[in-house]
Amino acid sequence: MARDNGDGLAAIAGRIGVLGSVALNIVALAIYLRGRAAAEKQASKKVKKAAAVAPSSGKPPVACDSVINLDHGDPTMFETFWRGPIGESATLVIPGYQTMSYFSDVGNLCWFLEPGFEREVRRLHRLVGNAAIEGYHVLVGTGSSQLFQAALYALAPPTADAPVSVVSTTPFYSMYPPLTDFLNSRLYRWAGDANAFDGDDYIEVICSPSNPDGSIREAVLKSKSGKDIHDLAYYWPQYTPITRMLAHDIMLFTVSKCTGHAGTRIGWALVKDKEVAQKMSKFMEQSTIGVSKDAQLRAAKVLGAVTDGYEHQLATAAGGDANLLFHYARQKMAQRWRALRAAVAASGIFSLPDEVAGFCAFTKDTVTSNPAFAWLRCQKQEVEDLESFLRANKIITRSGTKFGADQKVVRISMVDTDEAFGIFVNRLAAIK
Amino acid sequence: MARDNGDGLAAIAGRIGVLGSVALNIVALAIYLRGRAAAEKQASKKVKKAAAVAPSSGKPPVACDSVINLDHGDPTMFETFWRGPIGESATLVIPGYQTMSYFSDVGNLCWFLEPGFEREVRRLHRLVGNAAIEGYHVLVGTGSSQLFQAALYALAPPTADAPVSVVSTTPFYSMYPPLTDFLNSRLYRWAGDANAFDGDDYIEVICSPSNPDGSIREAVLKSKSGKDIHDLAYYWPQYTPITRMLAHDIMLFTVSKCTGHAGTRIGWALVKDKEVAQKMSKFMEQSTIGVSKDAQLRAAKVLGAVTDGYEHQLATAAGGDANLLFHYARQKMAQRWRALRAAVAASGIFSLPDEVAGFCAFTKDTVTSNPAFAWLRCQKQEVEDLESFLRANKIITRSGTKFGADQKVVRISMVDTDEAFGIFVNRLAAIK
C-alpha cells in the first residue's frame, strides 16, 4: 500500500512544484504525509497482527533461589545468537494458503520431504564437512527420535521369530531403551550394553560424540548380519572438533542440537541404501503421515541462515564471529566448560571426564571438545545417589542409572540459558 | 526504520515551514521522501527475503489427459479460500529466535501444547458447537493419526496377557489396520469389523461422519470394560449438518479436514479422563518428544482466522460468505456433489449412497450432507475390480477391499483441486 519507489516521489514533487506557494506546499505535504503515515500505520498494524502470535516462552525464567532444571538438554543457550542479525534474516513468513497439501515431492521416495529443506541440509553438510552427502538419501523426521524408531523399523527383520536386539555402549542415551520398548513391539527390543552382547543379529546404536559423556565412539560389534545406526546429533563444531567426514550407512542429525531450535521438532537422516530409506520413509508415513511442512520450512530457513552467515563472511572477508553460529556457540560452550571446571575444582568433591583436544578440519585449528552435557561424578563416599543429593541442592539432573551407569554420576545439560547456568555453577562450587 | 506515526510528520512539517521558500521546500521534501523511499525499499526487501521460502506446491498440476489421483483426501480444494482476505489475516511470521525450547507450558499435563493453539481450539468449538470442551483436556498431536495411536496406547491394558482387540464398523478407515499393526505391538492388534466382534475387552473406533462412506455412526459394542475412540475428523459444517454437541470420552479432530491445512500435520484430542490424557501425552513425548511449535502456531493462526471471520461477520452484520470458511466450503462441496451425481446419472453404471439431510444447529437450516469422500459402487456385472477399472480410465481411487468391503466399490476424494475434480467428473460421465 505504501509506495516504495521513486515514481510516487517524482509525481508528488511535480505536483507540489505547480502549486507555487509555501503555504500550499506545506498543506499538500501535510496531506500527503498524513495519508502516507496512515497507510504505513495500517501496513504496520497488519504486520504486527500477522506477527502477533504469542508463542510460549519455554521454561519459566529463573531467580537466585530457583530450582535449576538441567535434566533435559533444552538448547535455549542459542537464543541470544538468534536475536542477532542472522536471526533477523531467518524470519519466516508463511501466507495463509501455503503448505496445504500432504505432498511435497511426489517423485521423491520421501514424498513429504520439502525440497528446500533437503537443499539446506546438503548445503550445511557441504560447508561443515562432517558427513558425506553424495549418494545419500535425505529423510526428514519429527525430530531425530522419530528417525531413530524409523531406522529400527527399517532394519528389523520383519519375519524373525524373536525381536532383534537393540544395543549401545554404556553409558547410552537414556531415551534409547524407552524409544525401543514403549510399544512392546515384536520387531525389536532393548538389550542394553553393546559390550555385553553376544550374538550375530543386532542393531547397534552409536552416539558420537556420546550423549551423555561426550566421548567419541565407534561401533564395538562386528558381524555380517549386524546393523548400525549412527546418532550424530552432537557432531557439530561447537561441541567437538570435526576430525573427519563420516560416511556411515545411517546417520541421524537434528536441528535441536545443531542450531538450538528444539521446539521445531525437525531431524534428518542420511541413508545410503535405497531400500532402507524407503522403509524409514514408510515408517514416517504410517506414524504421522509425513512431517509438518511448516516445521520443515522453518528448519530450512534456519539452516540456510547459518550457511549464509559463513558464505557472506568468506565473500566479504569481514571480521568478527557474531554472524557465525558454530564459532559463536563454540566460544560460549568453551566459556561454560571453563566455568564448570572451576566450580568443580572449588567444590572439591566432584570430577569430570578429561578434556579431549583435536584438529578441527572445519575451523582449521586445534581445539578441545565442549560436550553438550557434563557427566559429573561425585567422589564423596557418603553420597550414594548423586541425583538426589543435587536435587536437595535445588539442581535437577538425570541419574546415571538411566544411562546404564551407576548412581554416583549424573548428566547435566550445558546448553540451558545463561541465567540458569550461572546459578548452577555458583551453587555447585559451594557444595563441599 | 520507516517512521509510522504523527511525530515524524509534525517534525518534518515544522522544519519545512522554517525554510520559507518553495524551492527549498521542494528540495527538503525531495530529500526527505528519497530517504523515506530508500528506507521503505530496504524494509520491503527484508520482508521479501523473509518471505522467500519456496515451499513445495503439493501434487503437480493436471491437464485434460492427466492421470487424476483421488486416492488420498488431499484437501487442496480449500486453497482458493485461503488466497482470499481471511488467508491474508492468517499470515504467520516467526522470528528466528522463537520456538526454540522443547517446552510450551511446564504446568500443563501436555507440556508441549502451545497455549495459543489450545485457546483457538476451544474458541472454534465454542463457535461451531460440534463438541463439548468444558471439563475436557486438550492434547495436540502430529496429525490425528498420531493421536489415534496415542489413544490405543493409553487405553490398552499394559499388563494383559494378549493384545487388546481394536475394531471398527465396516467399511472402516483404511489406515486403522496399518496404524494399529505396523509395529506389531503386544499391546493391541487390529481385529476388523466391530459387528463381528465377540467379547468384552476391545477398543472400538467410531469414525463419524464415516470415512469412507459419510454415514453417521454410533458405537455398536457395549460392555463395561470396552473403550471407545471417536474420530470426528469430518464432523464440521461443510461435510455434515451439526445436529448436536458431542461429548464422548475421547474425540479426535484434525486441522487437515477442518481448514484444509494437511501439510501442517496438526490434530487435537478432547479427552475427559485425566489419566487417559496423561498417557496419551506420554505417547507423544516418547514418539516425537512433543509436537512442532511452529506447526502449532500455524494451526492456531489458521483456526483463529476462521473464528475471527465469523465473529467479524456477526459484529458488522455484513453480507456474503467469502470470509466464512464453513459456508464457503459447504457451498463448494454441495456443487461438487451435484456435479458428481449428474455424472453418475449420465454414465448409468455407478451408484452412490443416498443423500442424507438434517437440521444444522450451527447454520440454523436444513441441509444435505456433503461427505469428503464418495463411496462409489459399480453396477455393471463385468466389472469385478472397480479400482483397476477406473485406473484403466486414468482415475486413481482406493479399493473397497482396503476398508473391509468388496472390490466393486471404491473411495474417491471430493476435496481435491477444482481442475482435478472437473476432469474426473467429465471422465466418469463418459464411462458406459
PDB file of C-alpha atoms in Angstrom, chain A residues 90-300:
ATOM      1  CA  ALA A  90      15.923 -16.209   9.444  1.00  0.00           C
ATOM      2  CA  THR A  91      12.456 -14.710   9.973  1.00  0.00           C
ATOM      3  CA  LEU A  92       9.902 -16.999   8.349  1.00  0.00           C
ATOM      4  CA  VAL A  93       6.687 -15.780   6.729  1.00  0.00           C
ATOM      5  CA  ILE A  94       4.012 -18.329   5.780  1.00  0.00           C
ATOM      6  CA  PRO A  95       0.971 -16.999   3.877  1.00  0.00           C
ATOM      7  CA  GLY A  96      -2.416 -18.490   4.793  1.00  0.00           C
ATOM      8  CA  TYR A  97      -2.707 -20.553   1.591  1.00  0.00           C
ATOM      9  CA  GLN A  98       0.671 -22.278   1.755  1.00  0.00           C
ATOM     10  CA  THR A  99       1.686 -25.805   2.822  1.00  0.00           C
ATOM     11  CA  MET A 100      -1.859 -27.218   2.498  1.00  0.00           C
ATOM     12  CA  SER A 101      -1.189 -30.436   0.571  1.00  0.00           C
ATOM     13  CA  TYR A 102       0.091 -33.607   2.217  1.00  0.00           C
ATOM     14  CA  PHE A 103       2.614 -33.905  -0.606  1.00  0.00           C
ATOM     15  CA  SER A 104       5.955 -32.167  -1.001  1.00  0.00           C
ATOM     16  CA  ASP A 105       7.532 -34.040  -3.883  1.00  0.00           C
ATOM     17  CA  VAL A 106       5.612 -36.972  -5.338  1.00  0.00           C
ATOM     18  CA  GLY A 107       8.695 -38.079  -7.267  1.00  0.00           C
ATOM     19  CA  ASN A 108      10.875 -38.469  -4.141  1.00  0.00           C
ATOM     20  CA  LEU A 109      10.886 -41.738  -2.187  1.00  0.00           C
ATOM     21  CA  CYS A 110      10.389 -39.479   0.844  1.00  0.00           C
ATOM     22  CA  TRP A 111       7.319 -37.775  -0.695  1.00  0.00           C
ATOM     23  CA  PHE A 112       6.776 -35.491   2.316  1.00  0.00           C
ATOM     24  CA  LEU A 113      10.314 -34.012   2.226  1.00  0.00           C
ATOM     25  CA  GLU A 114      10.318 -30.305   1.345  1.00  0.00           C
ATOM     26  CA  PRO A 115      12.876 -29.788  -1.458  1.00  0.00           C
ATOM     27  CA  GLY A 116      14.010 -26.527   0.168  1.00  0.00           C
ATOM     28  CA  PHE A 117      14.800 -28.332   3.406  1.00  0.00           C
ATOM     29  CA  GLU A 118      16.787 -31.048   1.635  1.00  0.00           C
ATOM     30  CA  ARG A 119      18.764 -28.372  -0.218  1.00  0.00           C
ATOM     31  CA  GLU A 120      19.721 -26.595   3.015  1.00  0.00           C
ATOM     32  CA  VAL A 121      20.694 -29.862   4.701  1.00  0.00           C
ATOM     33  CA  ARG A 122      23.075 -30.670   1.852  1.00  0.00           C
ATOM     34  CA  ARG A 123      24.451 -27.111   1.792  1.00  0.00           C
ATOM     35  CA  LEU A 124      25.196 -27.197   5.508  1.00  0.00           C
ATOM     36  CA  HIS A 125      26.989 -30.559   5.391  1.00  0.00           C
ATOM     37  CA  ARG A 126      28.980 -29.322   2.415  1.00  0.00           C
ATOM     38  CA  LEU A 127      30.010 -26.289   4.486  1.00  0.00           C
ATOM     39  CA  VAL A 128      30.917 -28.143   7.690  1.00  0.00           C
ATOM     40  CA  GLY A 129      32.252 -31.323   6.135  1.00  0.00           C
ATOM     41  CA  ASN A 130      31.041 -33.519   8.996  1.00  0.00           C
ATOM     42  CA  ALA A 131      29.144 -36.068   6.894  1.00  0.00           C
ATOM     43  CA  ALA A 132      29.150 -37.357   3.333  1.00  0.00           C
ATOM     44  CA  ILE A 133      26.107 -36.425   1.273  1.00  0.00           C
ATOM     45  CA  GLU A 134      26.909 -37.623  -2.257  1.00  0.00           C
ATOM     46  CA  GLY A 135      24.953 -40.767  -2.995  1.00  0.00           C
ATOM     47  CA  TYR A 136      22.907 -40.446   0.204  1.00  0.00           C
ATOM     48  CA  HIS A 137      19.145 -40.192   0.518  1.00  0.00           C
ATOM     49  CA  VAL A 138      17.936 -37.393   2.796  1.00  0.00           C
ATOM     50  CA  LEU A 139      14.922 -38.194   5.005  1.00  0.00           C
ATOM     51  CA  VAL A 140      13.100 -35.837   7.329  1.00  0.00           C
ATOM     52  CA  GLY A 141      11.601 -36.807  10.689  1.00  0.00           C
ATOM     53  CA  THR A 142       9.679 -35.199  13.541  1.00  0.00           C
ATOM     54  CA  GLY A 143      12.912 -34.839  15.499  1.00  0.00           C
ATOM     55  CA  SER A 144      15.665 -37.423  15.313  1.00  0.00           C
ATOM     56  CA  SER A 145      13.852 -39.635  17.830  1.00  0.00           C
ATOM     57  CA  GLN A 146      11.247 -40.426  15.170  1.00  0.00           C
ATOM     58  CA  LEU A 147      14.080 -41.211  12.746  1.00  0.00           C
ATOM     59  CA  PHE A 148      15.669 -43.498  15.331  1.00  0.00           C
ATOM     60  CA  GLN A 149      12.434 -45.503  15.515  1.00  0.00           C
ATOM     61  CA  ALA A 150      12.153 -45.422  11.718  1.00  0.00           C
ATOM     62  CA  ALA A 151      15.648 -46.923  11.492  1.00  0.00           C
ATOM     63  CA  LEU A 152      14.755 -49.707  13.964  1.00  0.00           C
ATOM     64  CA  TYR A 153      11.635 -50.431  11.894  1.00  0.00           C
ATOM     65  CA  ALA A 154      13.626 -50.480   8.656  1.00  0.00           C
ATOM     66  CA  LEU A 155      16.473 -52.650   9.966  1.00  0.00           C
ATOM     67  CA  ALA A 156      14.488 -55.195  11.982  1.00  0.00           C
ATOM     68  CA  PRO A 157      13.861 -58.392  10.024  1.00  0.00           C
ATOM     69  CA  PRO A 158      10.036 -58.412   9.643  1.00  0.00           C
ATOM     70  CA  THR A 159       9.677 -62.168   9.698  1.00  0.00           C
ATOM     71  CA  ALA A 160      12.083 -63.138  12.501  1.00  0.00           C
ATOM     72  CA  ASP A 161      10.881 -65.460  15.262  1.00  0.00           C
ATOM     73  CA  ALA A 162      12.101 -63.145  18.001  1.00  0.00           C
ATOM     74  CA  PRO A 163      12.580 -59.376  18.188  1.00  0.00           C
ATOM     75  CA  VAL A 164      16.044 -58.203  17.153  1.00  0.00           C
ATOM     76  CA  SER A 165      18.257 -56.944  19.988  1.00  0.00           C
ATOM     77  CA  VAL A 166      18.998 -53.211  20.101  1.00  0.00           C
ATOM     78  CA  VAL A 167      22.244 -52.368  21.926  1.00  0.00           C
ATOM     79  CA  SER A 168      24.511 -49.415  22.646  1.00  0.00           C
ATOM     80  CA  THR A 169      27.734 -48.946  24.622  1.00  0.00           C
ATOM     81  CA  THR A 170      27.190 -47.907  28.266  1.00  0.00           C
ATOM     82  CA  PRO A 171      26.633 -45.120  29.187  1.00  0.00           C
ATOM     83  CA  PHE A 172      23.988 -44.890  26.424  1.00  0.00           C
ATOM     84  CA  TYR A 173      21.439 -42.154  25.739  1.00  0.00           C
ATOM     85  CA  SER A 174      18.661 -42.614  28.298  1.00  0.00           C
ATOM     86  CA  MET A 175      15.908 -42.388  25.668  1.00  0.00           C
ATOM     87  CA  TYR A 176      17.085 -45.376  23.611  1.00  0.00           C
ATOM     88  CA  PRO A 177      15.517 -48.004  25.913  1.00  0.00           C
ATOM     89  CA  PRO A 178      12.037 -46.392  26.135  1.00  0.00           C
ATOM     90  CA  LEU A 179      12.026 -45.414  22.440  1.00  0.00           C
ATOM     91  CA  THR A 180      12.727 -49.044  21.604  1.00  0.00           C
ATOM     92  CA  ASP A 181      10.344 -50.655  24.074  1.00  0.00           C
ATOM     93  CA  PHE A 182       7.402 -48.354  24.783  1.00  0.00           C
ATOM     94  CA  LEU A 183       5.109 -50.050  22.267  1.00  0.00           C
ATOM     95  CA  ASN A 184       6.272 -53.538  23.214  1.00  0.00           C
ATOM     96  CA  SER A 185       6.959 -54.395  19.585  1.00  0.00           C
ATOM     97  CA  ARG A 186       7.671 -57.921  18.370  1.00  0.00           C
ATOM     98  CA  LEU A 187      10.118 -56.434  15.830  1.00  0.00           C
ATOM     99  CA  TYR A 188      12.822 -55.202  18.224  1.00  0.00           C
ATOM    100  CA  ARG A 189      13.652 -54.973  21.915  1.00  0.00           C
ATOM    101  CA  TRP A 190      16.190 -53.163  24.025  1.00  0.00           C
ATOM    102  CA  ALA A 191      19.110 -55.410  25.068  1.00  0.00           C
ATOM    103  CA  GLY A 192      21.419 -52.984  26.905  1.00  0.00           C
ATOM    104  CA  ASP A 193      25.190 -52.554  26.730  1.00  0.00           C
ATOM    105  CA  ALA A 194      26.730 -53.414  23.354  1.00  0.00           C
ATOM    106  CA  ASN A 195      29.905 -54.642  25.098  1.00  0.00           C
ATOM    107  CA  ALA A 196      27.938 -57.298  26.951  1.00  0.00           C
ATOM    108  CA  PHE A 197      26.079 -58.554  23.871  1.00  0.00           C
ATOM    109  CA  ASP A 198      26.732 -61.992  22.485  1.00  0.00           C
ATOM    110  CA  GLY A 199      25.361 -62.915  19.066  1.00  0.00           C
ATOM    111  CA  ASP A 200      25.348 -62.010  15.372  1.00  0.00           C
ATOM    112  CA  ASP A 201      21.952 -60.390  14.914  1.00  0.00           C
ATOM    113  CA  TYR A 202      21.600 -56.981  16.471  1.00  0.00           C
ATOM    114  CA  ILE A 203      21.115 -53.299  15.834  1.00  0.00           C
ATOM    115  CA  GLU A 204      23.907 -51.280  17.446  1.00  0.00           C
ATOM    116  CA  VAL A 205      23.312 -47.586  18.071  1.00  0.00           C
ATOM    117  CA  ILE A 206      26.442 -45.479  18.144  1.00  0.00           C
ATOM    118  CA  CYS A 207      26.001 -41.981  19.534  1.00  0.00           C
ATOM    119  CA  SER A 208      29.138 -39.921  18.817  1.00  0.00           C
ATOM    120  CA  PRO A 209      30.007 -37.573  20.418  1.00  0.00           C
ATOM    121  CA  SER A 210      28.247 -39.569  23.074  1.00  0.00           C
ATOM    122  CA  ASN A 211      25.220 -38.371  24.956  1.00  0.00           C
ATOM    123  CA  PRO A 212      25.770 -38.419  27.973  1.00  0.00           C
ATOM    124  CA  ASP A 213      29.583 -38.350  28.333  1.00  0.00           C
ATOM    125  CA  GLY A 214      30.846 -36.602  25.171  1.00  0.00           C
ATOM    126  CA  SER A 215      33.260 -39.381  24.194  1.00  0.00           C
ATOM    127  CA  ILE A 216      33.959 -40.232  20.560  1.00  0.00           C
ATOM    128  CA  ARG A 217      32.518 -43.650  19.777  1.00  0.00           C
ATOM    129  CA  GLU A 218      32.882 -46.351  17.166  1.00  0.00           C
ATOM    130  CA  ALA A 219      30.820 -49.497  16.699  1.00  0.00           C
ATOM    131  CA  VAL A 220      32.013 -52.200  19.107  1.00  0.00           C
ATOM    132  CA  LEU A 221      30.238 -55.146  17.471  1.00  0.00           C
ATOM    133  CA  LYS A 222      31.215 -56.564  14.109  1.00  0.00           C
ATOM    134  CA  SER A 223      29.153 -59.161  12.327  1.00  0.00           C
ATOM    135  CA  LYS A 224      27.911 -59.536   8.777  1.00  0.00           C
ATOM    136  CA  SER A 225      24.260 -59.597   9.780  1.00  0.00           C
ATOM    137  CA  GLY A 226      24.501 -56.863  12.442  1.00  0.00           C
ATOM    138  CA  LYS A 227      23.299 -53.347  11.604  1.00  0.00           C
ATOM    139  CA  ASP A 228      24.449 -49.930  12.819  1.00  0.00           C
ATOM    140  CA  ILE A 229      22.648 -46.640  13.416  1.00  0.00           C
ATOM    141  CA  HIS A 230      24.914 -43.620  13.901  1.00  0.00           C
ATOM    142  CA  ASP A 231      23.327 -40.912  16.006  1.00  0.00           C
ATOM    143  CA  LEU A 232      25.364 -37.797  15.174  1.00  0.00           C
ATOM    144  CA  ALA A 233      23.192 -35.189  16.896  1.00  0.00           C
ATOM    145  CA  TYR A 234      26.305 -33.653  18.502  1.00  0.00           C
ATOM    146  CA  TYR A 235      28.796 -33.964  15.661  1.00  0.00           C
ATOM    147  CA  TRP A 236      28.937 -30.191  15.091  1.00  0.00           C
ATOM    148  CA  PRO A 237      31.892 -27.799  15.589  1.00  0.00           C
ATOM    149  CA  GLN A 238      30.565 -26.173  18.769  1.00  0.00           C
ATOM    150  CA  TYR A 239      30.718 -29.486  20.622  1.00  0.00           C
ATOM    151  CA  THR A 240      33.686 -31.296  19.158  1.00  0.00           C
ATOM    152  CA  PRO A 241      36.462 -30.862  16.577  1.00  0.00           C
ATOM    153  CA  ILE A 242      35.296 -32.103  13.155  1.00  0.00           C
ATOM    154  CA  THR A 243      38.132 -34.556  12.615  1.00  0.00           C
ATOM    155  CA  ARG A 244      36.741 -36.306   9.535  1.00  0.00           C
ATOM    156  CA  MET A 245      33.820 -36.599   7.158  1.00  0.00           C
ATOM    157  CA  LEU A 246      31.762 -39.543   8.323  1.00  0.00           C
ATOM    158  CA  ALA A 247      30.147 -41.855   5.774  1.00  0.00           C
ATOM    159  CA  HIS A 248      28.150 -44.469   7.704  1.00  0.00           C
ATOM    160  CA  ASP A 249      25.110 -46.295   6.328  1.00  0.00           C
ATOM    161  CA  ILE A 250      22.580 -44.446   8.515  1.00  0.00           C
ATOM    162  CA  MET A 251      23.459 -41.080  10.079  1.00  0.00           C
ATOM    163  CA  LEU A 252      20.952 -39.143  12.208  1.00  0.00           C
ATOM    164  CA  PHE A 253      21.033 -35.391  12.847  1.00  0.00           C
ATOM    165  CA  THR A 254      18.694 -32.891  14.467  1.00  0.00           C
ATOM    166  CA  VAL A 255      18.092 -29.170  14.212  1.00  0.00           C
ATOM    167  CA  SER A 256      17.682 -29.104  18.038  1.00  0.00           C
ATOM    168  CA  LYS A 257      21.343 -29.598  18.773  1.00  0.00           C
ATOM    169  CA  CYS A 258      22.764 -28.034  15.628  1.00  0.00           C
ATOM    170  CA  THR A 259      21.059 -24.616  15.768  1.00  0.00           C
ATOM    171  CA  GLY A 260      19.119 -24.852  19.046  1.00  0.00           C
ATOM    172  CA  HIS A 261      15.609 -24.989  17.546  1.00  0.00           C
ATOM    173  CA  ALA A 262      14.342 -27.914  19.611  1.00  0.00           C
ATOM    174  CA  GLY A 263      10.722 -26.718  19.560  1.00  0.00           C
ATOM    175  CA  THR A 264      10.633 -27.038  15.777  1.00  0.00           C
ATOM    176  CA  ARG A 265      10.949 -30.856  16.061  1.00  0.00           C
ATOM    177  CA  ILE A 266      12.893 -31.487  12.875  1.00  0.00           C
ATOM    178  CA  GLY A 267      15.586 -34.088  12.386  1.00  0.00           C
ATOM    179  CA  TRP A 268      17.095 -35.626   9.294  1.00  0.00           C
ATOM    180  CA  ALA A 269      18.759 -38.859   8.276  1.00  0.00           C
ATOM    181  CA  LEU A 270      21.399 -39.504   5.630  1.00  0.00           C
ATOM    182  CA  VAL A 271      20.840 -43.040   4.378  1.00  0.00           C
ATOM    183  CA  LYS A 272      22.985 -44.928   1.884  1.00  0.00           C
ATOM    184  CA  ASP A 273      20.758 -47.858   0.977  1.00  0.00           C
ATOM    185  CA  LYS A 274      17.639 -47.106  -1.058  1.00  0.00           C
ATOM    186  CA  GLU A 275      15.553 -49.925   0.367  1.00  0.00           C
ATOM    187  CA  VAL A 276      16.356 -48.900   3.946  1.00  0.00           C
ATOM    188  CA  ALA A 277      15.495 -45.283   3.103  1.00  0.00           C
ATOM    189  CA  GLN A 278      12.178 -46.416   1.620  1.00  0.00           C
ATOM    190  CA  LYS A 279      11.287 -48.396   4.731  1.00  0.00           C
ATOM    191  CA  MET A 280      12.241 -45.498   7.010  1.00  0.00           C
ATOM    192  CA  SER A 281      10.087 -43.177   4.919  1.00  0.00           C
ATOM    193  CA  LYS A 282       7.244 -45.694   5.217  1.00  0.00           C
ATOM    194  CA  PHE A 283       7.604 -45.509   8.998  1.00  0.00           C
ATOM    195  CA  MET A 284       7.058 -41.721   8.994  1.00  0.00           C
ATOM    196  CA  GLU A 285       4.144 -42.193   6.600  1.00  0.00           C
ATOM    197  CA  GLN A 286       2.440 -44.621   8.955  1.00  0.00           C
ATOM    198  CA  SER A 287       3.414 -42.940  12.198  1.00  0.00           C
ATOM    199  CA  THR A 288       2.423 -39.348  11.338  1.00  0.00           C
ATOM    200  CA  ILE A 289       1.539 -39.267   7.562  1.00  0.00           C
ATOM    201  CA  GLY A 290       4.766 -37.379   6.961  1.00  0.00           C
ATOM    202  CA  VAL A 291       6.319 -34.397   8.709  1.00  0.00           C
ATOM    203  CA  SER A 292       4.969 -30.858   9.153  1.00  0.00           C
ATOM    204  CA  LYS A 293       5.817 -28.685   6.149  1.00  0.00           C
ATOM    205  CA  ASP A 294       5.748 -25.528   8.265  1.00  0.00           C
ATOM    206  CA  ALA A 295       8.338 -27.020  10.580  1.00  0.00           C
ATOM    207  CA  GLN A 296      10.452 -28.053   7.577  1.00  0.00           C
ATOM    208  CA  LEU A 297      10.276 -24.553   6.082  1.00  0.00           C
ATOM    209  CA  ARG A 298      11.316 -23.144   9.438  1.00  0.00           C
ATOM    210  CA  ALA A 299      14.241 -25.549   9.698  1.00  0.00           C
ATOM    211  CA  ALA A 300      15.253 -24.765   6.105  1.00  0.00           C
TER     212      ALA A 300
END
